mmCIF file of N, CA and C in Angstrom:
data_model
loop_
_atom_site.group_PDB
_atom_site.id
_atom_site.type_symbol
_atom_site.label_atom_id
_atom_site.label_comp_id
_atom_site.label_asym_id
_atom_site.label_seq_id
_atom_site.Cartn_x
_atom_site.Cartn_y
_atom_site.Cartn_z
ATOM 1 N N UNK A 1 1.058 -36.505 52.152
ATOM 2 C CA UNK A 1 1.814 -36.468 50.923
ATOM 3 C C UNK A 1 0.961 -36.916 49.747
ATOM 4 N N UNK A 2 0.197 -38.017 50.009
ATOM 5 C CA UNK A 2 -0.649 -38.556 48.956
ATOM 6 C C UNK A 2 -1.712 -37.536 48.544
ATOM 7 N N UNK A 3 -2.313 -36.848 49.517
ATOM 8 C CA UNK A 3 -3.319 -35.818 49.222
ATOM 9 C C UNK A 3 -2.696 -34.649 48.454
ATOM 10 N N UNK A 4 -1.483 -34.311 48.833
ATOM 11 C CA UNK A 4 -0.781 -33.221 48.156
ATOM 12 C C UNK A 4 -0.499 -33.587 46.702
ATOM 13 N N UNK A 5 -0.096 -34.817 46.442
ATOM 14 C CA UNK A 5 0.181 -35.286 45.084
ATOM 15 C C UNK A 5 -1.102 -35.346 44.264
ATOM 16 N N UNK A 6 -2.184 -35.824 44.874
ATOM 17 C CA UNK A 6 -3.468 -35.874 44.181
ATOM 18 C C UNK A 6 -3.939 -34.468 43.842
ATOM 19 N N UNK A 7 -3.799 -33.556 44.761
ATOM 20 C CA UNK A 7 -4.207 -32.169 44.547
ATOM 21 C C UNK A 7 -3.393 -31.528 43.429
ATOM 22 N N UNK A 8 -2.104 -31.783 43.414
ATOM 23 C CA UNK A 8 -1.231 -31.244 42.359
ATOM 24 C C UNK A 8 -1.593 -31.839 41.001
ATOM 25 N N UNK A 9 -1.918 -33.135 40.986
ATOM 26 C CA UNK A 9 -2.302 -33.802 39.730
ATOM 27 C C UNK A 9 -3.593 -33.211 39.181
ATOM 28 N N UNK A 10 -4.536 -32.977 40.063
ATOM 29 C CA UNK A 10 -5.811 -32.380 39.630
ATOM 30 C C UNK A 10 -5.595 -30.969 39.088
ATOM 31 N N UNK A 11 -4.764 -30.207 39.749
ATOM 32 C CA UNK A 11 -4.486 -28.840 39.293
ATOM 33 C C UNK A 11 -3.813 -28.854 37.923
ATOM 34 N N UNK A 12 -2.878 -29.765 37.739
ATOM 35 C CA UNK A 12 -2.203 -29.884 36.452
ATOM 36 C C UNK A 12 -3.194 -30.300 35.368
ATOM 37 N N UNK A 13 -4.056 -31.258 35.698
ATOM 38 C CA UNK A 13 -5.075 -31.698 34.747
ATOM 39 C C UNK A 13 -6.018 -30.560 34.379
ATOM 40 N N UNK A 14 -6.459 -29.767 35.347
ATOM 41 C CA UNK A 14 -7.326 -28.618 35.083
ATOM 42 C C UNK A 14 -6.618 -27.568 34.237
ATOM 43 N N UNK A 15 -5.349 -27.337 34.521
ATOM 44 C CA UNK A 15 -4.584 -26.358 33.739
ATOM 45 C C UNK A 15 -4.462 -26.798 32.292
ATOM 46 N N UNK A 16 -4.217 -28.087 32.077
ATOM 47 C CA UNK A 16 -4.111 -28.620 30.709
ATOM 48 C C UNK A 16 -5.465 -28.510 29.999
ATOM 49 N N UNK A 17 -6.545 -28.839 30.716
ATOM 50 C CA UNK A 17 -7.887 -28.730 30.122
ATOM 51 C C UNK A 17 -8.201 -27.286 29.743
ATOM 52 N N UNK A 18 -7.892 -26.347 30.627
ATOM 53 C CA UNK A 18 -8.122 -24.936 30.318
ATOM 54 C C UNK A 18 -7.296 -24.478 29.121
ATOM 55 N N UNK A 19 -6.067 -24.944 29.039
ATOM 56 C CA UNK A 19 -5.215 -24.590 27.910
ATOM 57 C C UNK A 19 -5.839 -25.059 26.593
ATOM 58 N N UNK A 20 -6.281 -26.328 26.544
ATOM 59 C CA UNK A 20 -6.831 -26.864 25.312
ATOM 60 C C UNK A 20 -8.187 -26.265 24.957
ATOM 61 N N UNK A 21 -8.977 -25.868 25.947
ATOM 62 C CA UNK A 21 -10.256 -25.233 25.617
ATOM 63 C C UNK A 21 -10.027 -23.832 25.051
ATOM 64 N N UNK A 22 -8.912 -23.221 25.400
ATOM 65 C CA UNK A 22 -8.583 -21.901 24.857
ATOM 66 C C UNK A 22 -8.016 -21.976 23.452
ATOM 67 N N UNK A 23 -7.545 -23.130 23.054
ATOM 68 C CA UNK A 23 -6.978 -23.296 21.704
ATOM 69 C C UNK A 23 -8.089 -23.663 20.726
ATOM 70 N N UNK A 24 -7.993 -23.149 19.567
ATOM 71 C CA UNK A 24 -8.962 -23.476 18.532
ATOM 72 C C UNK A 24 -8.398 -24.586 17.656
ATOM 73 N N UNK A 25 -9.250 -25.505 17.301
ATOM 74 C CA UNK A 25 -8.817 -26.571 16.412
ATOM 75 C C UNK A 25 -9.135 -26.245 14.956
ATOM 76 N N UNK A 26 -9.678 -25.048 14.706
ATOM 77 C CA UNK A 26 -9.948 -24.617 13.342
ATOM 78 C C UNK A 26 -8.707 -23.924 12.801
ATOM 79 N N UNK A 27 -8.580 -23.964 11.484
ATOM 80 C CA UNK A 27 -7.461 -23.252 10.866
ATOM 81 C C UNK A 27 -7.653 -21.762 11.027
ATOM 82 N N UNK A 28 -6.587 -21.071 11.316
ATOM 83 C CA UNK A 28 -6.643 -19.614 11.402
ATOM 84 C C UNK A 28 -6.475 -19.052 10.003
ATOM 85 N N UNK A 29 -7.399 -18.192 9.606
ATOM 86 C CA UNK A 29 -7.356 -17.611 8.275
ATOM 87 C C UNK A 29 -6.567 -16.311 8.341
ATOM 88 N N UNK A 30 -5.508 -16.239 7.573
ATOM 89 C CA UNK A 30 -4.701 -15.030 7.500
ATOM 90 C C UNK A 30 -5.160 -14.257 6.273
ATOM 91 N N UNK A 31 -5.625 -13.020 6.460
ATOM 92 C CA UNK A 31 -6.125 -12.263 5.316
ATOM 93 C C UNK A 31 -5.010 -11.964 4.316
ATOM 94 N N UNK A 32 -5.357 -11.987 3.045
ATOM 95 C CA UNK A 32 -4.396 -11.647 2.000
ATOM 96 C C UNK A 32 -4.329 -10.129 1.896
ATOM 97 N N UNK A 33 -3.137 -9.601 1.857
ATOM 98 C CA UNK A 33 -2.933 -8.167 1.806
ATOM 99 C C UNK A 33 -2.788 -7.681 0.369
ATOM 100 N N UNK A 34 -3.214 -6.455 0.129
ATOM 101 C CA UNK A 34 -3.063 -5.806 -1.163
ATOM 102 C C UNK A 34 -1.593 -5.476 -1.374
ATOM 103 N N UNK A 35 -1.075 -5.784 -2.558
ATOM 104 C CA UNK A 35 0.301 -5.439 -2.918
ATOM 105 C C UNK A 35 0.290 -4.753 -4.271
ATOM 106 N N UNK A 36 0.807 -3.514 -4.295
ATOM 107 C CA UNK A 36 0.876 -2.765 -5.546
ATOM 108 C C UNK A 36 2.294 -2.266 -5.771
ATOM 109 N N UNK A 37 2.585 -1.930 -7.017
ATOM 110 C CA UNK A 37 3.891 -1.399 -7.378
ATOM 111 C C UNK A 37 3.737 -0.220 -8.318
ATOM 112 N N UNK A 38 4.779 0.606 -8.372
ATOM 113 C CA UNK A 38 4.800 1.776 -9.241
ATOM 114 C C UNK A 38 5.691 1.474 -10.436
ATOM 115 N N UNK A 39 5.141 1.521 -11.617
ATOM 116 C CA UNK A 39 5.916 1.304 -12.831
ATOM 117 C C UNK A 39 6.524 2.622 -13.304
ATOM 118 N N UNK A 40 7.581 2.556 -14.085
ATOM 119 C CA UNK A 40 8.233 3.746 -14.623
ATOM 120 C C UNK A 40 7.302 4.453 -15.601
ATOM 121 N N UNK A 41 7.231 5.776 -15.485
ATOM 122 C CA UNK A 41 6.365 6.569 -16.348
ATOM 123 C C UNK A 41 7.026 6.747 -17.726
ATOM 124 N N UNK A 42 6.189 6.860 -18.756
ATOM 125 C CA UNK A 42 6.668 7.126 -20.119
ATOM 126 C C UNK A 42 5.823 8.249 -20.704
ATOM 127 N N UNK A 43 6.429 9.042 -21.569
ATOM 128 C CA UNK A 43 5.690 10.126 -22.217
ATOM 129 C C UNK A 43 5.511 9.798 -23.690
ATOM 130 N N UNK A 44 4.248 9.849 -24.158
ATOM 131 C CA UNK A 44 3.916 9.635 -25.563
ATOM 132 C C UNK A 44 2.589 10.348 -25.797
ATOM 133 N N UNK A 45 2.663 11.630 -26.162
ATOM 134 C CA UNK A 45 1.469 12.478 -26.305
ATOM 135 C C UNK A 45 0.642 12.494 -25.021
ATOM 136 N N UNK A 46 1.307 12.432 -23.912
ATOM 137 C CA UNK A 46 0.703 12.392 -22.589
ATOM 138 C C UNK A 46 1.529 11.488 -21.700
ATOM 139 N N UNK A 47 1.328 11.596 -20.401
ATOM 140 C CA UNK A 47 2.071 10.793 -19.438
ATOM 141 C C UNK A 47 1.357 9.461 -19.233
ATOM 142 N N UNK A 48 2.039 8.375 -19.511
ATOM 143 C CA UNK A 48 1.481 7.033 -19.348
ATOM 144 C C UNK A 48 1.919 6.463 -17.999
ATOM 145 N N UNK A 49 1.042 6.565 -17.019
ATOM 146 C CA UNK A 49 1.310 6.049 -15.681
ATOM 147 C C UNK A 49 0.749 4.637 -15.573
ATOM 148 N N UNK A 50 1.437 3.802 -14.767
ATOM 149 C CA UNK A 50 0.986 2.425 -14.548
ATOM 150 C C UNK A 50 1.070 2.084 -13.062
ATOM 151 N N UNK A 51 0.004 1.479 -12.576
ATOM 152 C CA UNK A 51 -0.031 0.895 -11.232
ATOM 153 C C UNK A 51 -0.089 -0.612 -11.433
ATOM 154 N N UNK A 52 0.876 -1.322 -10.862
ATOM 155 C CA UNK A 52 0.911 -2.777 -10.980
ATOM 156 C C UNK A 52 0.321 -3.388 -9.720
ATOM 157 N N UNK A 53 -0.683 -4.218 -9.876
ATOM 158 C CA UNK A 53 -1.289 -4.919 -8.737
ATOM 159 C C UNK A 53 -0.781 -6.361 -8.728
ATOM 160 N N UNK A 54 0.007 -6.696 -7.715
ATOM 161 C CA UNK A 54 0.540 -8.049 -7.587
ATOM 162 C C UNK A 54 -0.427 -8.972 -6.844
ATOM 163 N N UNK A 55 -1.125 -8.407 -5.847
ATOM 164 C CA UNK A 55 -2.168 -9.125 -5.100
ATOM 165 C C UNK A 55 -3.275 -8.135 -4.798
ATOM 166 N N UNK A 56 -4.525 -8.570 -4.950
ATOM 167 C CA UNK A 56 -5.657 -7.675 -4.708
ATOM 168 C C UNK A 56 -6.103 -7.658 -3.254
ATOM 169 N N UNK A 57 -5.758 -8.665 -2.503
ATOM 170 C CA UNK A 57 -6.129 -8.688 -1.094
ATOM 171 C C UNK A 57 -7.599 -9.007 -0.887
ATOM 172 N N UNK A 58 -7.994 -9.026 0.383
ATOM 173 C CA UNK A 58 -9.359 -9.384 0.757
ATOM 174 C C UNK A 58 -10.280 -8.185 0.915
ATOM 175 N N UNK A 59 -9.723 -6.995 1.119
ATOM 176 C CA UNK A 59 -10.527 -5.790 1.300
ATOM 177 C C UNK A 59 -10.635 -5.055 -0.032
ATOM 178 N N UNK A 60 -11.846 -4.720 -0.485
ATOM 179 C CA UNK A 60 -12.011 -4.056 -1.785
ATOM 180 C C UNK A 60 -11.290 -2.703 -1.843
ATOM 181 N N UNK A 61 -10.845 -2.347 -3.038
ATOM 182 C CA UNK A 61 -10.190 -1.066 -3.276
ATOM 183 C C UNK A 61 -11.237 -0.086 -3.794
ATOM 184 N N UNK A 62 -11.316 1.093 -3.177
ATOM 185 C CA UNK A 62 -12.310 2.095 -3.582
ATOM 186 C C UNK A 62 -11.734 3.159 -4.502
ATOM 187 N N UNK A 63 -10.409 3.310 -4.496
ATOM 188 C CA UNK A 63 -9.758 4.333 -5.323
ATOM 189 C C UNK A 63 -8.301 3.937 -5.529
ATOM 190 N N UNK A 64 -7.780 4.209 -6.723
ATOM 191 C CA UNK A 64 -6.362 3.950 -6.961
ATOM 192 C C UNK A 64 -5.846 4.918 -8.017
ATOM 193 N N UNK A 65 -4.527 5.045 -8.058
ATOM 194 C CA UNK A 65 -3.917 5.949 -9.025
ATOM 195 C C UNK A 65 -2.485 6.272 -8.668
ATOM 196 N N UNK A 66 -2.087 7.504 -8.999
ATOM 197 C CA UNK A 66 -0.727 7.988 -8.770
ATOM 198 C C UNK A 66 -0.781 9.230 -7.889
ATOM 199 N N UNK A 67 0.093 9.283 -6.900
ATOM 200 C CA UNK A 67 0.312 10.485 -6.102
ATOM 201 C C UNK A 67 1.619 11.098 -6.590
ATOM 202 N N UNK A 68 1.669 12.423 -6.680
ATOM 203 C CA UNK A 68 2.905 13.039 -7.158
ATOM 204 C C UNK A 68 3.178 14.361 -6.457
ATOM 205 N N UNK A 69 4.431 14.736 -6.478
ATOM 206 C CA UNK A 69 4.912 16.037 -6.035
ATOM 207 C C UNK A 69 5.771 16.578 -7.165
ATOM 208 N N UNK A 70 5.425 17.738 -7.697
ATOM 209 C CA UNK A 70 6.181 18.345 -8.800
ATOM 210 C C UNK A 70 6.861 19.613 -8.295
ATOM 211 N N UNK A 71 8.130 19.796 -8.652
ATOM 212 C CA UNK A 71 8.926 20.890 -8.116
ATOM 213 C C UNK A 71 9.552 21.740 -9.221
ATOM 214 N N UNK A 72 9.664 23.038 -8.927
ATOM 215 C CA UNK A 72 10.454 23.932 -9.768
ATOM 216 C C UNK A 72 11.924 23.732 -9.406
ATOM 217 N N UNK A 73 12.810 24.254 -10.209
ATOM 218 C CA UNK A 73 14.244 24.061 -10.011
ATOM 219 C C UNK A 73 14.706 24.511 -8.625
ATOM 220 N N UNK A 74 14.280 25.645 -8.143
ATOM 221 C CA UNK A 74 14.767 26.188 -6.869
ATOM 222 C C UNK A 74 13.767 25.955 -5.734
ATOM 223 N N UNK A 75 13.130 24.848 -5.718
ATOM 224 C CA UNK A 75 12.125 24.567 -4.696
ATOM 225 C C UNK A 75 12.771 24.390 -3.321
ATOM 226 N N UNK A 76 12.096 24.874 -2.287
ATOM 227 C CA UNK A 76 12.585 24.735 -0.911
ATOM 228 C C UNK A 76 11.993 23.526 -0.202
ATOM 229 N N UNK A 77 11.080 22.824 -0.826
ATOM 230 C CA UNK A 77 10.441 21.662 -0.194
ATOM 231 C C UNK A 77 11.428 20.498 -0.173
ATOM 232 N N UNK A 78 11.663 19.937 0.989
ATOM 233 C CA UNK A 78 12.595 18.817 1.121
ATOM 234 C C UNK A 78 11.894 17.484 1.353
ATOM 235 N N UNK A 79 10.588 17.488 1.371
ATOM 236 C CA UNK A 79 9.823 16.259 1.577
ATOM 237 C C UNK A 79 9.414 15.722 0.211
ATOM 238 N N UNK A 80 10.114 14.700 -0.250
ATOM 239 C CA UNK A 80 9.876 14.146 -1.585
ATOM 240 C C UNK A 80 9.058 12.853 -1.547
ATOM 241 N N UNK A 81 8.301 12.656 -0.487
ATOM 242 C CA UNK A 81 7.520 11.428 -0.333
ATOM 243 C C UNK A 81 6.046 11.733 -0.573
ATOM 244 N N UNK A 82 5.531 11.399 -1.749
ATOM 245 C CA UNK A 82 4.098 11.617 -1.993
ATOM 246 C C UNK A 82 3.258 10.712 -1.090
ATOM 247 N N UNK A 83 2.286 11.319 -0.413
ATOM 248 C CA UNK A 83 1.354 10.600 0.441
ATOM 249 C C UNK A 83 -0.030 11.199 0.216
ATOM 250 N N UNK A 84 -1.043 10.547 0.701
ATOM 251 C CA UNK A 84 -2.403 11.059 0.566
ATOM 252 C C UNK A 84 -2.488 12.477 1.118
ATOM 253 N N UNK A 85 -1.856 12.710 2.270
ATOM 254 C CA UNK A 85 -1.936 14.022 2.909
ATOM 255 C C UNK A 85 -0.866 14.992 2.403
ATOM 256 N N UNK A 86 0.026 14.557 1.521
ATOM 257 C CA UNK A 86 1.097 15.426 1.016
ATOM 258 C C UNK A 86 1.365 15.069 -0.443
ATOM 259 N N UNK A 87 0.681 15.740 -1.339
ATOM 260 C CA UNK A 87 0.854 15.479 -2.763
ATOM 261 C C UNK A 87 -0.454 15.657 -3.503
ATOM 262 N N UNK A 88 -0.360 15.515 -4.802
ATOM 263 C CA UNK A 88 -1.540 15.613 -5.671
ATOM 264 C C UNK A 88 -1.858 14.237 -6.231
ATOM 265 N N UNK A 89 -3.132 14.048 -6.593
ATOM 266 C CA UNK A 89 -3.594 12.744 -7.078
ATOM 267 C C UNK A 89 -3.902 12.768 -8.573
ATOM 268 N N UNK A 90 -3.598 11.662 -9.200
ATOM 269 C CA UNK A 90 -4.125 11.349 -10.527
ATOM 270 C C UNK A 90 -4.917 10.066 -10.323
ATOM 271 N N UNK A 91 -6.243 10.198 -10.208
ATOM 272 C CA UNK A 91 -7.104 9.043 -9.956
ATOM 273 C C UNK A 91 -7.362 8.302 -11.260
ATOM 274 N N UNK A 92 -7.175 6.999 -11.220
ATOM 275 C CA UNK A 92 -7.431 6.154 -12.379
ATOM 276 C C UNK A 92 -8.920 5.834 -12.452
ATOM 277 N N UNK A 93 -9.405 5.670 -13.670
ATOM 278 C CA UNK A 93 -10.785 5.223 -13.886
ATOM 279 C C UNK A 93 -10.851 3.713 -13.723
ATOM 280 N N UNK A 94 -12.026 3.226 -13.420
ATOM 281 C CA UNK A 94 -12.238 1.785 -13.382
ATOM 282 C C UNK A 94 -11.785 1.135 -12.093
ATOM 283 N N UNK A 95 -11.807 -0.184 -12.122
ATOM 284 C CA UNK A 95 -11.487 -1.016 -10.973
ATOM 285 C C UNK A 95 -10.047 -1.491 -11.063
ATOM 286 N N UNK A 96 -9.372 -1.575 -9.932
ATOM 287 C CA UNK A 96 -8.018 -2.111 -9.883
ATOM 288 C C UNK A 96 -8.076 -3.602 -10.193
ATOM 289 N N UNK A 97 -7.263 -4.028 -11.154
ATOM 290 C CA UNK A 97 -7.207 -5.439 -11.544
ATOM 291 C C UNK A 97 -5.775 -5.943 -11.394
ATOM 292 N N UNK A 98 -5.622 -7.249 -11.325
ATOM 293 C CA UNK A 98 -4.280 -7.832 -11.266
ATOM 294 C C UNK A 98 -3.486 -7.454 -12.499
ATOM 295 N N UNK A 99 -2.194 -7.219 -12.329
ATOM 296 C CA UNK A 99 -1.330 -6.850 -13.443
ATOM 297 C C UNK A 99 -1.249 -5.341 -13.591
ATOM 298 N N UNK A 100 -1.012 -4.893 -14.823
ATOM 299 C CA UNK A 100 -0.813 -3.466 -15.096
ATOM 300 C C UNK A 100 -2.148 -2.736 -15.253
ATOM 301 N N UNK A 101 -2.285 -1.633 -14.550
ATOM 302 C CA UNK A 101 -3.425 -0.730 -14.663
ATOM 303 C C UNK A 101 -2.853 0.582 -15.179
ATOM 304 N N UNK A 102 -3.291 1.016 -16.341
ATOM 305 C CA UNK A 102 -2.680 2.180 -16.985
ATOM 306 C C UNK A 102 -3.638 3.362 -17.049
ATOM 307 N N UNK A 103 -3.036 4.548 -17.114
ATOM 308 C CA UNK A 103 -3.803 5.777 -17.229
ATOM 309 C C UNK A 103 -2.956 6.782 -17.994
ATOM 310 N N UNK A 104 -3.549 7.422 -18.981
ATOM 311 C CA UNK A 104 -2.845 8.441 -19.752
ATOM 312 C C UNK A 104 -3.267 9.809 -19.232
ATOM 313 N N UNK A 105 -2.299 10.547 -18.684
ATOM 314 C CA UNK A 105 -2.543 11.875 -18.140
ATOM 315 C C UNK A 105 -2.080 12.904 -19.159
ATOM 316 N N UNK A 106 -3.015 13.765 -19.588
ATOM 317 C CA UNK A 106 -2.685 14.784 -20.596
ATOM 318 C C UNK A 106 -2.767 16.197 -20.036
ATOM 319 N N UNK A 107 -2.883 16.311 -18.720
ATOM 320 C CA UNK A 107 -2.955 17.626 -18.078
ATOM 321 C C UNK A 107 -1.609 18.329 -18.082
ATOM 322 N N UNK A 108 -1.577 19.517 -17.468
ATOM 323 C CA UNK A 108 -0.348 20.318 -17.488
ATOM 324 C C UNK A 108 0.253 20.505 -16.090
ATOM 325 N N UNK A 109 0.059 19.571 -15.196
ATOM 326 C CA UNK A 109 0.569 19.698 -13.824
ATOM 327 C C UNK A 109 2.090 19.760 -13.766
ATOM 328 N N UNK A 110 2.774 19.265 -14.796
ATOM 329 C CA UNK A 110 4.233 19.222 -14.775
ATOM 330 C C UNK A 110 4.870 20.334 -15.604
ATOM 331 N N UNK A 111 4.058 21.168 -16.210
ATOM 332 C CA UNK A 111 4.575 22.259 -17.052
ATOM 333 C C UNK A 111 5.445 23.209 -16.226
ATOM 334 N N UNK A 112 6.630 23.495 -16.720
ATOM 335 C CA UNK A 112 7.549 24.407 -16.051
ATOM 336 C C UNK A 112 8.263 23.810 -14.854
ATOM 337 N N UNK A 113 7.965 22.600 -14.498
ATOM 338 C CA UNK A 113 8.607 21.956 -13.351
ATOM 339 C C UNK A 113 9.944 21.361 -13.805
ATOM 340 N N UNK A 114 10.817 21.158 -12.846
ATOM 341 C CA UNK A 114 12.127 20.603 -13.141
ATOM 342 C C UNK A 114 12.170 19.097 -12.879
ATOM 343 N N UNK A 115 11.455 18.650 -11.860
ATOM 344 C CA UNK A 115 11.401 17.225 -11.544
ATOM 345 C C UNK A 115 10.127 16.920 -10.766
ATOM 346 N N UNK A 116 9.752 15.652 -10.731
ATOM 347 C CA UNK A 116 8.629 15.241 -9.899
ATOM 348 C C UNK A 116 8.863 13.844 -9.346
ATOM 349 N N UNK A 117 8.277 13.606 -8.184
ATOM 350 C CA UNK A 117 8.295 12.310 -7.517
ATOM 351 C C UNK A 117 6.880 11.751 -7.566
ATOM 352 N N UNK A 118 6.782 10.461 -7.789
ATOM 353 C CA UNK A 118 5.456 9.852 -7.901
ATOM 354 C C UNK A 118 5.479 8.435 -7.339
ATOM 355 N N UNK A 119 4.289 7.970 -6.996
ATOM 356 C CA UNK A 119 4.134 6.592 -6.512
ATOM 357 C C UNK A 119 2.691 6.163 -6.673
ATOM 358 N N UNK A 120 2.505 4.848 -6.791
ATOM 359 C CA UNK A 120 1.169 4.269 -6.866
ATOM 360 C C UNK A 120 0.531 4.308 -5.481
ATOM 361 N N UNK A 121 -0.786 4.417 -5.470
ATOM 362 C CA UNK A 121 -1.526 4.337 -4.211
ATOM 363 C C UNK A 121 -2.844 3.630 -4.461
ATOM 364 N N UNK A 122 -3.389 3.065 -3.406
ATOM 365 C CA UNK A 122 -4.719 2.458 -3.444
ATOM 366 C C UNK A 122 -5.362 2.676 -2.084
ATOM 367 N N UNK A 123 -6.601 3.155 -2.096
ATOM 368 C CA UNK A 123 -7.368 3.338 -0.859
ATOM 369 C C UNK A 123 -8.329 2.164 -0.755
ATOM 370 N N UNK A 124 -8.276 1.468 0.384
ATOM 371 C CA UNK A 124 -9.137 0.315 0.587
ATOM 372 C C UNK A 124 -10.450 0.741 1.244
ATOM 373 N N UNK A 125 -11.432 -0.131 1.204
ATOM 374 C CA UNK A 125 -12.764 0.163 1.740
ATOM 375 C C UNK A 125 -12.733 0.475 3.234
ATOM 376 N N UNK A 126 -11.748 -0.024 3.945
ATOM 377 C CA UNK A 126 -11.655 0.262 5.384
ATOM 378 C C UNK A 126 -10.942 1.588 5.665
ATOM 379 N N UNK A 127 -10.563 2.323 4.597
ATOM 380 C CA UNK A 127 -9.923 3.625 4.750
ATOM 381 C C UNK A 127 -8.406 3.589 4.769
ATOM 382 N N UNK A 128 -7.829 2.418 4.858
ATOM 383 C CA UNK A 128 -6.366 2.330 4.874
ATOM 384 C C UNK A 128 -5.815 2.537 3.460
ATOM 385 N N UNK A 129 -4.551 2.953 3.391
ATOM 386 C CA UNK A 129 -3.911 3.261 2.114
ATOM 387 C C UNK A 129 -2.692 2.368 1.935
ATOM 388 N N UNK A 130 -2.528 1.849 0.721
ATOM 389 C CA UNK A 130 -1.360 1.047 0.364
ATOM 390 C C UNK A 130 -0.593 1.828 -0.691
ATOM 391 N N UNK A 131 0.738 1.870 -0.552
ATOM 392 C CA UNK A 131 1.577 2.629 -1.468
ATOM 393 C C UNK A 131 2.520 1.722 -2.237
ATOM 394 N N UNK A 132 2.878 2.164 -3.437
ATOM 395 C CA UNK A 132 3.921 1.514 -4.214
ATOM 396 C C UNK A 132 5.242 2.227 -3.981
ATOM 397 N N UNK A 133 6.254 1.823 -4.728
ATOM 398 C CA UNK A 133 7.581 2.416 -4.606
ATOM 399 C C UNK A 133 7.557 3.868 -5.087
ATOM 400 N N UNK A 134 8.464 4.676 -4.539
ATOM 401 C CA UNK A 134 8.618 6.057 -4.969
ATOM 402 C C UNK A 134 9.585 6.080 -6.146
ATOM 403 N N UNK A 135 9.186 6.780 -7.192
ATOM 404 C CA UNK A 135 10.030 6.972 -8.373
ATOM 405 C C UNK A 135 10.125 8.465 -8.649
ATOM 406 N N UNK A 136 11.074 8.835 -9.506
ATOM 407 C CA UNK A 136 11.173 10.246 -9.866
ATOM 408 C C UNK A 136 11.453 10.414 -11.351
ATOM 409 N N UNK A 137 11.191 11.612 -11.823
ATOM 410 C CA UNK A 137 11.430 11.952 -13.220
ATOM 411 C C UNK A 137 12.001 13.364 -13.249
ATOM 412 N N UNK A 138 13.094 13.551 -13.992
ATOM 413 C CA UNK A 138 13.707 14.867 -14.136
ATOM 414 C C UNK A 138 13.638 15.268 -15.603
ATOM 415 N N UNK A 139 13.205 16.518 -15.838
ATOM 416 C CA UNK A 139 13.080 17.006 -17.209
ATOM 417 C C UNK A 139 14.413 17.485 -17.738
#
């Protein structure tokens, strides 16, 4: 009985030692994530788009701007979610900074269209994409 108790005590002690050697006593660093938002568009001699950056995160941003889908009145497309693989881009110049990042679009992509859906996007250096809220505009 005594040998059995000693053996069990040693096993418990070894298990506890293995548990603590597997634990790190250093703080675990949680990476900060990029957070962006889509601001409401305004028209004033061009479309004034804004991407709001609430947090820049730890991974650099290589590209940012607005993704959009523009539709004619009788469009058959039912997918109104602009994504990198589904939609057109308006790439902003410069580097993404905290707060409002603005871009004035004077092109004619919306001419003759009845409505469009748009959202902010940012492509990070690791290739991942972060999106803002989806908004829409009807003419």
